[in-house]
């Protein structure tokens, strides 16, 4: 059993209250269990209880064993002096506040309903390889409950991505254009190379790129040079040799020495040539050359079709026949599915970040609605949820399912999930 189960039991008061008493015999009346506390300090704040003849407003701390209070050193932490009741599974020790006063304890072990505990164990004890621990019990859950939960996890996922961009916005001196550049570069990593792409953006200031936006060869020299792909001997390739010479000049001009990445920083393993980081860099160069602004264009495009048009740029002729500088290979333009991933992982979070910054809820809803226009993702995770009769008809559904899995199902946070809570209520 985990503490989260006791949190759930206390929050919803799912235990027997017959002759409810503390370990030292004081009668307990619960008027209000309190609000969950996600910050440091006791688990529940603003609880209202009566212990014996005295009514208390204070905090409730929850542990599996009363002795965990000492193990966590709460007896020396003044934040826990506000605790008026210590709710535990087993009361194996008496605990005190910093002033030495005893904290009353309530032991729940003899008060838990066997059916509730059995349902919890059935969810929690599924092997790790079981992606959806509640799958056999899903027929008990209303479709509305599932839909509400995936809508919630969708928003959680989008807001988490928006938080990253808002942090980046502050790091960039509250410059939305610079934020868009850093976000765009990271998104062009398409998971496998997100980290080196993000590092490349830091190594290539937007102000430098802007000065050379009109000359695609100079842009390519800056991008591929800082990425570390212009260090080989390229005497047999005039274009690549020209990039080397151009980069040598620009590196000295902008004092870029020591900030470049190395080829070994990039991941090529198990990637198709169309997904090679060098190909993504060529596509990025093409986009930077063709689009004078990033943030305004990404913010104002009124539809998925308009965003597809924004990302639809022509590769320079050299990159149609080379997969990296000095190495021939057929390369395709940025595909439609890749564009849809950029909308999902960059455009929507960027719009939500801006909407949160200006405090406009309507903009948040409009940004998230873009995902409903995109086709769904299909992978082993979404397939497993579809097999369990979850809907996956748009990117909004897919993102909600992925967030549900990673945030709740995989870590077995069943009691914090509306679906798991529904199953436990029907014990």
PDB file of C-alpha atoms in Angstrom, residues 13 198 208 213 298 374:
ATOM      1  CA  UNK A  13     -13.881   9.728   4.158  1.00  0.00           C
ATOM      2  CA  UNK A 198      17.991  22.960 -27.695  1.00  0.00           C
ATOM      3  CA  UNK A 208      23.011  36.591 -35.309  1.00  0.00           C
ATOM      4  CA  UNK A 213      18.319  35.487 -42.782  1.00  0.00           C
ATOM      5  CA  UNK A 298       2.770  30.961 -35.309  1.00  0.00           C
ATOM      6  CA  UNK A 374      -5.253  17.089 -36.348  1.00  0.00           C
TER       7      UNK A 374
END
